[in-house]
Structure formats: structure tokens, C-alpha cells
PDB file of C-alpha atoms in Angstrom:
ATOM      1  CA  MET A1205     177.564 122.720 103.546  1.00 47.00           C
ATOM      2  CA  SER A1206     175.831 124.441 100.684  1.00 71.00           C
ATOM      3  CA  LEU A1207     178.283 122.997  98.141  1.00 75.00           C
ATOM      4  CA  PHE A1208     177.675 119.509  99.494  1.00 74.00           C
ATOM      5  CA  ARG A1209     173.931 119.938  99.306  1.00 74.00           C
ATOM      6  CA  GLU A1210     174.243 121.250  95.704  1.00 74.00           C
ATOM      7  CA  ARG A1211     176.275 118.245  94.676  1.00 79.00           C
ATOM      8  CA  LEU A1212     173.963 115.848  96.415  1.00 78.00           C
ATOM      9  CA  ARG A1213     170.964 117.468  94.745  1.00 76.00           C
ATOM     10  CA  ARG A1214     172.501 117.262  91.284  1.00 76.00           C
ATOM     11  CA  TRP A1215     173.499 113.613  91.842  1.00 77.00           C
ATOM     12  CA  TRP A1216     169.945 112.735  92.935  1.00 76.00           C
ATOM     13  CA  TRP A1217     168.281 114.611  90.104  1.00 75.00           C
ATOM     14  CA  SER A1218     170.631 113.049  87.489  1.00 75.00           C
ATOM     15  CA  ARG A1219     169.474 109.575  88.581  1.00 78.00           C
ATOM     16  CA  LEU A1220     165.819 110.363  87.890  1.00 80.00           C
ATOM     17  CA  PRO A1221     164.491 108.599  84.700  1.00 83.00           C
ATOM     18  CA  GLN A1222     163.442 110.721  81.780  1.00 86.00           C
ATOM     19  CA  GLU A1223     159.730 110.505  80.839  1.00 90.00           C
ATOM     20  CA  ASP A1224     157.642 111.654  77.942  1.00 91.00           C
ATOM     21  CA  ARG A1225     154.685 112.179  80.255  1.00 92.00           C
ATOM     22  CA  CYS A1226     154.381 112.161  84.036  1.00 92.00           C
ATOM     23  CA  GLU A1227     151.486 111.872  86.468  1.00 93.00           C
ATOM     24  CA  LEU A1228     152.249 112.777  90.064  1.00 94.00           C
ATOM     25  CA  SER A1229     151.270 110.277  92.757  1.00 91.00           C
ATOM     26  CA  GLN A1230     151.976 109.782  96.420  1.00 90.00           C
ATOM     27  CA  ARG A1231     155.292 108.096  95.617  1.00 90.00           C
ATOM     28  CA  ARG A1232     156.688 111.227  93.965  1.00 91.00           C
ATOM     29  CA  ILE A1233     155.311 114.013  96.158  1.00 95.00           C
ATOM     30  CA  TYR A1234     157.359 115.259  99.139  1.00 95.00           C
ATOM     31  CA  LEU A1235     155.994 117.299 102.041  1.00 96.00           C
ATOM     32  CA  LEU A1236     157.910 119.665 104.318  1.00 95.00           C
ATOM     33  CA  PRO A1237     156.743 122.423 106.632  1.00 95.00           C
ATOM     34  CA  THR A1238     157.503 126.008 105.683  1.00 95.00           C
ATOM     35  CA  ARG A1239     159.152 128.439 108.068  1.00 95.00           C
ATOM     36  CA  PHE A1240     155.733 129.683 109.129  1.00 95.00           C
ATOM     37  CA  GLY A1241     154.627 126.105 109.606  1.00 95.00           C
ATOM     38  CA  LEU A1242     157.642 125.343 111.813  1.00 96.00           C
ATOM     39  CA  LEU A1243     156.900 128.447 113.841  1.00 96.00           C
ATOM     40  CA  LEU A1244     153.261 127.325 114.306  1.00 94.00           C
ATOM     41  CA  MET A1245     154.412 123.865 115.362  1.00 94.00           C
ATOM     42  CA  THR A1246     156.664 125.440 117.979  1.00 95.00           C
ATOM     43  CA  VAL A1247     153.794 127.541 119.276  1.00 94.00           C
ATOM     44  CA  ALA A1248     151.526 124.462 119.456  1.00 94.00           C
ATOM     45  CA  LEU A1249     154.189 122.554 121.397  1.00 95.00           C
ATOM     46  CA  ALA A1250     154.744 125.495 123.820  1.00 94.00           C
ATOM     47  CA  VAL A1251     150.992 125.823 124.414  1.00 94.00           C
ATOM     48  CA  TRP A1252     150.670 122.098 125.000  1.00 93.00           C
ATOM     49  CA  LEU A1253     153.524 122.120 127.559  1.00 93.00           C
ATOM     50  CA  GLY A1254     151.898 125.071 129.324  1.00 91.00           C
ATOM     51  CA  ALA A1255     148.564 123.174 129.401  1.00 91.00           C
ATOM     52  CA  LEU A1256     150.367 120.155 130.959  1.00 90.00           C
ATOM     53  CA  ASN A1257     151.879 122.311 133.692  1.00 89.00           C
ATOM     54  CA  TYR A1258     148.894 124.423 134.548  1.00 88.00           C
ATOM     55  CA  GLN A1259     146.033 122.041 133.561  1.00 85.00           C
ATOM     56  CA  VAL A1260     144.267 124.682 131.437  1.00 87.00           C
ATOM     57  CA  SER A1261     141.563 123.174 129.296  1.00 89.00           C
ATOM     58  CA  LEU A1262     141.512 126.064 126.892  1.00 92.00           C
ATOM     59  CA  ALA A1263     145.235 125.688 126.296  1.00 92.00           C
ATOM     60  CA  TYR A1264     144.724 122.027 125.442  1.00 92.00           C
ATOM     61  CA  ALA A1265     141.995 123.011 122.959  1.00 94.00           C
ATOM     62  CA  LEU A1266     144.227 125.634 121.355  1.00 94.00           C
ATOM     63  CA  ALA A1267     147.172 123.235 121.015  1.00 93.00           C
ATOM     64  CA  PHE A1268     145.059 120.503 119.451  1.00 94.00           C
ATOM     65  CA  TRP A1269     143.351 123.030 117.185  1.00 95.00           C
ATOM     66  CA  ILE A1270     146.755 124.155 115.828  1.00 94.00           C
ATOM     67  CA  ALA A1271     147.788 120.537 115.424  1.00 94.00           C
ATOM     68  CA  GLY A1272     144.632 119.806 113.455  1.00 95.00           C
ATOM     69  CA  LEU A1273     145.208 122.880 111.268  1.00 95.00           C
ATOM     70  CA  LEU A1274     148.704 121.562 110.407  1.00 94.00           C
ATOM     71  CA  LEU A1275     147.293 118.171 109.500  1.00 95.00           C
ATOM     72  CA  VAL A1276     144.715 119.733 107.234  1.00 96.00           C
ATOM     73  CA  ALA A1277     147.469 121.848 105.646  1.00 95.00           C
ATOM     74  CA  VAL A1278     149.373 118.644 104.886  1.00 95.00           C
ATOM     75  CA  LEU A1279     146.378 117.113 103.130  1.00 95.00           C
ATOM     76  CA  MET A1280     145.515 120.273 101.190  1.00 95.00           C
ATOM     77  CA  ALA A1281     149.128 120.818 100.029  1.00 95.00           C
ATOM     78  CA  TYR A1282     149.293 117.207  98.869  1.00 96.00           C
ATOM     79  CA  ARG A1283     146.071 117.551  96.897  1.00 95.00           C
ATOM     80  CA  GLN A1284     147.541 120.534  95.003  1.00 95.00           C
ATOM     81  CA  LEU A1285     149.937 118.159  93.199  1.00 96.00           C
ATOM     82  CA  ALA A1286     148.276 114.742  93.331  1.00 95.00           C
ATOM     83  CA  GLY A1287     147.048 113.567  89.961  1.00 93.00           C
ATOM     84  CA  LEU A1288     148.682 116.405  88.019  1.00 95.00           C
ATOM     85  CA  ARG A1289     149.899 115.369  84.573  1.00 95.00           C
ATOM     86  CA  LEU A1290     152.873 117.049  82.899  1.00 95.00           C
ATOM     87  CA  SER A1291     154.629 116.796  79.538  1.00 95.00           C
ATOM     88  CA  ALA A1292     157.041 119.025  77.656  1.00 94.00           C
ATOM     89  CA  ASP A1293     158.031 119.960  74.113  1.00 93.00           C
ATOM     90  CA  GLY A1294     161.191 121.616  72.767  1.00 92.00           C
ATOM     91  CA  GLY A1295     161.043 124.936  71.000  1.00 91.00           C
ATOM     92  CA  PRO A1296     162.753 126.193  67.806  1.00 93.00           C
ATOM     93  CA  ALA A1297     166.523 126.091  67.396  1.00 93.00           C
ATOM     94  CA  VAL A1298     168.557 128.927  68.853  1.00 93.00           C
ATOM     95  CA  PHE A1299     172.180 130.199  68.838  1.00 94.00           C
ATOM     96  CA  VAL A1300     174.593 129.831  71.712  1.00 92.00           C
ATOM     97  CA  GLY A1301     174.034 132.667  74.114  1.00 90.00           C
ATOM     98  CA  GLU A1302     170.305 132.973  73.402  1.00 92.00           C
ATOM     99  CA  ALA A1303     167.410 131.724  75.495  1.00 91.00           C
ATOM    100  CA  ALA A1304     166.152 128.253  74.625  1.00 91.00           C
ATOM    101  CA  ARG A1305     162.370 127.949  75.009  1.00 93.00           C
ATOM    102  CA  PHE A1306     160.584 124.832  76.285  1.00 94.00           C
ATOM    103  CA  SER A1307     156.837 124.412  76.424  1.00 94.00           C
ATOM    104  CA  LEU A1308     155.426 122.691  79.535  1.00 94.00           C
ATOM    105  CA  LEU A1309     151.868 121.291  79.455  1.00 95.00           C
ATOM    106  CA  LEU A1310     149.985 120.914  82.755  1.00 95.00           C
ATOM    107  CA  GLU A1311     146.778 118.887  82.808  1.00 95.00           C
ATOM    108  CA  ASN A1312     144.289 119.044  85.687  1.00 95.00           C
ATOM    109  CA  ARG A1313     141.754 116.217  85.603  1.00 92.00           C
ATOM    110  CA  THR A1314     140.102 117.026  88.932  1.00 92.00           C
ATOM    111  CA  PRO A1315     137.387 119.669  89.619  1.00 93.00           C
ATOM    112  CA  ALA A1316     139.548 121.416  92.219  1.00 92.00           C
ATOM    113  CA  ALA A1317     141.707 124.401  91.210  1.00 94.00           C
ATOM    114  CA  ARG A1318     145.443 124.316  91.828  1.00 95.00           C
ATOM    115  CA  ARG A1319     148.017 127.005  92.627  1.00 95.00           C
ATOM    116  CA  LEU A1320     151.479 125.929  91.553  1.00 95.00           C
ATOM    117  CA  ARG A1321     155.027 127.082  91.035  1.00 95.00           C
ATOM    118  CA  VAL A1322     157.199 125.511  88.342  1.00 94.00           C
ATOM    119  CA  SER A1323     160.932 125.991  87.854  1.00 91.00           C
ATOM    120  CA  ALA A1324     163.657 124.298  85.866  1.00 88.00           C
ATOM    121  CA  GLU A1325     167.144 123.741  87.236  1.00 82.00           C
ATOM    122  CA  GLY A1326     168.932 127.086  87.008  1.00 70.00           C
ATOM    123  CA  GLY A1327     165.765 129.028  86.252  1.00 76.00           C
ATOM    124  CA  GLU A1328     163.378 131.223  88.225  1.00 83.00           C
ATOM    125  CA  PRO A1329     160.056 129.696  89.522  1.00 89.00           C
ATOM    126  CA  GLN A1330     156.925 130.738  87.689  1.00 91.00           C
ATOM    127  CA  ALA A1331     153.467 130.847  89.260  1.00 93.00           C
ATOM    128  CA  CYS A1332     150.539 129.095  87.612  1.00 92.00           C
ATOM    129  CA  GLU A1333     146.858 128.969  88.535  1.00 92.00           C
ATOM    130  CA  LEU A1334     145.217 125.925  87.047  1.00 92.00           C
ATOM    131  CA  GLU A1335     141.401 125.796  87.015  1.00 93.00           C
ATOM    132  CA  GLY A1336     139.506 122.551  87.565  1.00 91.00           C
ATOM    133  CA  MET A1337     139.241 120.194  84.577  1.00 93.00           C
ATOM    134  CA  ALA A1338     141.525 122.467  82.518  1.00 93.00           C
ATOM    135  CA  ASP A1339     144.983 122.539  80.888  1.00 94.00           C
ATOM    136  CA  ALA A1340     147.654 125.204  80.862  1.00 93.00           C
ATOM    137  CA  ARG A1341     150.906 125.787  79.004  1.00 93.00           C
ATOM    138  CA  MET A1342     153.978 127.401  80.505  1.00 92.00           C
ATOM    139  CA  ALA A1343     157.099 128.588  78.734  1.00 92.00           C
ATOM    140  CA  LEU A1344     160.432 127.811  80.411  1.00 90.00           C
ATOM    141  CA  GLU A1345     163.461 129.720  79.126  1.00 89.00           C
ATOM    142  CA  LEU A1346     167.044 128.621  79.731  1.00 89.00           C
ATOM    143  CA  LEU A1347     170.264 130.079  78.461  1.00 90.00           C
ATOM    144  CA  ALA A1348     171.951 127.972  75.775  1.00 90.00           C
ATOM    145  CA  SER A1349     175.546 127.879  77.020  1.00 88.00           C
ATOM    146  CA  ARG A1350     176.877 125.325  74.541  1.00 90.00           C
ATOM    147  CA  ARG A1351     176.168 124.119  71.043  1.00 91.00           C
ATOM    148  CA  GLY A1352     174.350 120.877  70.233  1.00 92.00           C
ATOM    149  CA  TRP A1353     171.203 119.403  71.687  1.00 94.00           C
ATOM    150  CA  LEU A1354     170.173 121.121  74.918  1.00 93.00           C
ATOM    151  CA  PRO A1355     167.946 118.802  77.055  1.00 92.00           C
ATOM    152  CA  LEU A1356     165.358 120.122  79.426  1.00 91.00           C
ATOM    153  CA  PRO A1357     166.865 119.920  82.928  1.00 90.00           C
ATOM    154  CA  ALA A1358     165.057 118.568  85.984  1.00 91.00           C
ATOM    155  CA  CYS A1359     161.909 120.530  86.850  1.00 92.00           C
ATOM    156  CA  VAL A1360     160.465 121.212  90.296  1.00 93.00           C
ATOM    157  CA  VAL A1361     156.709 121.536  90.734  1.00 95.00           C
ATOM    158  CA  GLU A1362     155.701 122.877  94.137  1.00 95.00           C
ATOM    159  CA  SER A1363     152.854 124.419  96.101  1.00 95.00           C
ATOM    160  CA  ASP A1364     152.235 125.678  99.628  1.00 94.00           C
ATOM    161  CA  ALA A1365     148.576 126.543  99.056  1.00 90.00           C
ATOM    162  CA  PRO A1366     146.167 127.217 100.668  1.00 90.00           C
ATOM    163  CA  PHE A1367     147.620 128.105 104.099  1.00 93.00           C
ATOM    164  CA  GLY A1368     151.373 128.425 103.425  1.00 93.00           C
ATOM    165  CA  LEU A1369     152.193 126.013 106.264  1.00 95.00           C
ATOM    166  CA  VAL A1370     153.315 122.958 104.294  1.00 96.00           C
ATOM    167  CA  ARG A1371     155.283 122.840 101.020  1.00 96.00           C
ATOM    168  CA  ALA A1372     154.484 119.962  98.652  1.00 96.00           C
ATOM    169  CA  TRP A1373     157.006 119.442  95.875  1.00 94.00           C
ATOM    170  CA  ALA A1374     158.023 116.939  93.255  1.00 95.00           C
ATOM    171  CA  VAL A1375     161.053 116.613  90.921  1.00 93.00           C
ATOM    172  CA  LEU A1376     160.668 115.210  87.407  1.00 92.00           C
ATOM    173  CA  ARG A1377     162.734 114.974  84.198  1.00 91.00           C
ATOM    174  CA  LEU A1378     160.718 115.301  81.057  1.00 93.00           C
ATOM    175  CA  ARG A1379     162.070 114.307  77.660  1.00 93.00           C
ATOM    176  CA  ALA A1380     162.425 117.499  75.588  1.00 94.00           C
ATOM    177  CA  ARG A1381     165.354 119.178  73.854  1.00 94.00           C
ATOM    178  CA  VAL A1382     166.248 122.233  71.809  1.00 94.00           C
ATOM    179  CA  LEU A1383     169.034 122.475  69.163  1.00 94.00           C
ATOM    180  CA  ALA A1384     171.629 125.196  69.773  1.00 94.00           C
ATOM    181  CA  TYR A1385     173.750 126.336  66.864  1.00 93.00           C
ATOM    182  CA  PRO A1386     177.250 127.945  67.354  1.00 91.00           C
ATOM    183  CA  ALA A1387     177.022 131.670  67.848  1.00 87.00           C
ATOM    184  CA  PRO A1388     177.598 133.598  64.608  1.00 83.00           C
ATOM    185  CA  LEU A1389     180.581 135.928  64.404  1.00 76.00           C
ATOM    186  CA  PRO A1390     179.932 139.675  64.313  1.00 73.00           C
ATOM    187  CA  ASP A1391     180.247 141.237  60.845  1.00 63.00           C
ATOM    188  CA  ALA A1392     183.413 143.226  61.756  1.00 53.00           C
ATOM    189  CA  ALA A1393     185.194 140.162  63.188  1.00 53.00           C
ATOM    190  CA  ARG A1394     184.104 138.012  60.232  1.00 55.00           C
ATOM    191  CA  GLY A1395     185.439 140.550  57.714  1.00 58.00           C
ATOM    192  CA  ARG A1396     188.727 140.889  59.556  1.00 57.00           C
ATOM    193  CA  ARG A1397     189.276 137.136  59.678  1.00 59.00           C
ATOM    194  CA  GLU A1398     188.431 136.765  55.983  1.00 59.00           C
ATOM    195  CA  ALA A1399     190.904 139.536  55.157  1.00 58.00           C
ATOM    196  CA  GLU A1400     193.617 137.889  57.263  1.00 62.00           C
ATOM    197  CA  ALA A1401     192.918 134.503  55.614  1.00 61.00           C
ATOM    198  CA  GLY A1402     193.228 136.051  52.132  1.00 60.00           C
ATOM    199  CA  LYS A1403     196.676 137.603  52.655  1.00 54.00           C
ATOM    200  CA  GLY A1404     199.499 135.894  50.734  1.00 50.00           C
ATOM    201  CA  GLY A1405     203.106 135.408  51.722  1.00 48.00           C
ATOM    202  CA  GLY A1406     204.551 137.469  48.822  1.00 49.00           C
ATOM    203  CA  GLU A1407     203.606 139.830  46.107  1.00 49.00           C
ATOM    204  CA  GLY A1408     202.202 138.396  42.913  1.00 50.00           C
ATOM    205  CA  ILE A1409     201.333 139.894  39.562  1.00 51.00           C
ATOM    206  CA  GLY A1410     199.097 142.884  40.121  1.00 51.00           C
ATOM    207  CA  ASP A1411     199.970 143.209  43.819  1.00 50.00           C
ATOM    208  CA  GLU A1412     202.759 145.768  43.321  1.00 49.00           C
ATOM    209  CA  ASP A1413     202.314 149.218  44.784  1.00 46.00           C
ATOM    210  CA  PHE A1414     201.310 151.824  42.232  1.00 42.00           C
ATOM    211  CA  PHE A1415     202.670 155.325  42.509  1.00 44.00           C
ATOM    212  CA  PRO A1416     201.352 157.881  40.065  1.00 48.00           C
ATOM    213  CA  SER A1417     204.065 159.884  38.268  1.00 45.00           C
TER     214      SER A1417
END
């Protein structure tokens, strides 16, 4: 099942268009409850069923209060990403086997602060706290596994602030790349190969062995 999900995710992400600059809107933001949010939904449902059976007014109030908290969490998580602008730049050239560095620019044009996590495909998520009406730059490092132009893979921007009940996330592909050169040979290996390439098939003038008398 995990292999199927991984292939489906890669197929979906590969179909996303590349952009120089992206602004997140309601069409690009997805919302899912976290594990704690699912647990709280289960508790609210159980309390509501108990209120139906025993006609307890306080149980009704508790169930609807939890449901209201979940709805507020949905709105707050959505606002963490809505209107966020992102763009990326490629870093200096590297050799194969080294870390390629990309610079990600996040622009917040609202007075509200944001708490985000950003990760590239195959990389670890990085936390970012973005103040209101401010910009921030993040460095994303990826291993250069092959030579040539290395494009920035799909990036995931997510947040479960402020309650940790709902996770808002968006996937985007920004246009940025880093050039990766072939890895240089170690000095010992280079010298050995040069010596092997310089050996001839026979002995020429001056190649005879010299034995002192």
C-alpha cells in the first residue's frame, strides 16, 4: 500500500505546472484533521450520542463546543497559508555527491503572523515563523545524485497552527535549478590512471633497464 501511495504521489506531483512565483489560494490549499483532531472528533461524537440517549443538556453543550472548536481550527489553519507568496532561486554549482542549495523566499502580505513547515521532496521539513507584513528566506539542501541541471523538486508547505487539530498543506513546483558537475577523481586514483594510460606496449629508446657495473 505504501508503494502504491508513493507512486500515486509522484505521479500527481509530476503533473503540477512549474511556476516562477506562486500565491496560495483556496484552490491550492488542502485541509485534513491531525491524529489529535480525529481523536477529538471521536470524543465529540461519543459525547453527542450519550447526550441523545440520556438527554443531558451539558453533554449537548460539550459536544457542540468541541465541534465549534474544530470548525475554528479549520479556519485558523487555512489562514496560515492563504495569501502566502513563494518563489525560489538556485544556488551555486556543486559536484555530484555534494548538497545543492536552493533559496526559497516567503512573502507575508497580511498583518497576521504565520507558523509554517516547508520541505522539498526527499528532504526534511524545516520550521519557519513569519511575522506579519514581512519576508523570510529559507535554504533547502538536496543531495546532487547526478550531473547536469538539478531542478528543485516539488515542495510542501504546511501548518497545523494554532491548535494542532487540522493540517493545512499545499504542494507547489517552483522553477529553480542548480548545475551539478561530475565528481572529481581523488588524487591517488587520478595519478594511477594517468600512469596506466602512459604505459607503452614495448620498450623504446631510453626505456631499457639500467644496471650499474
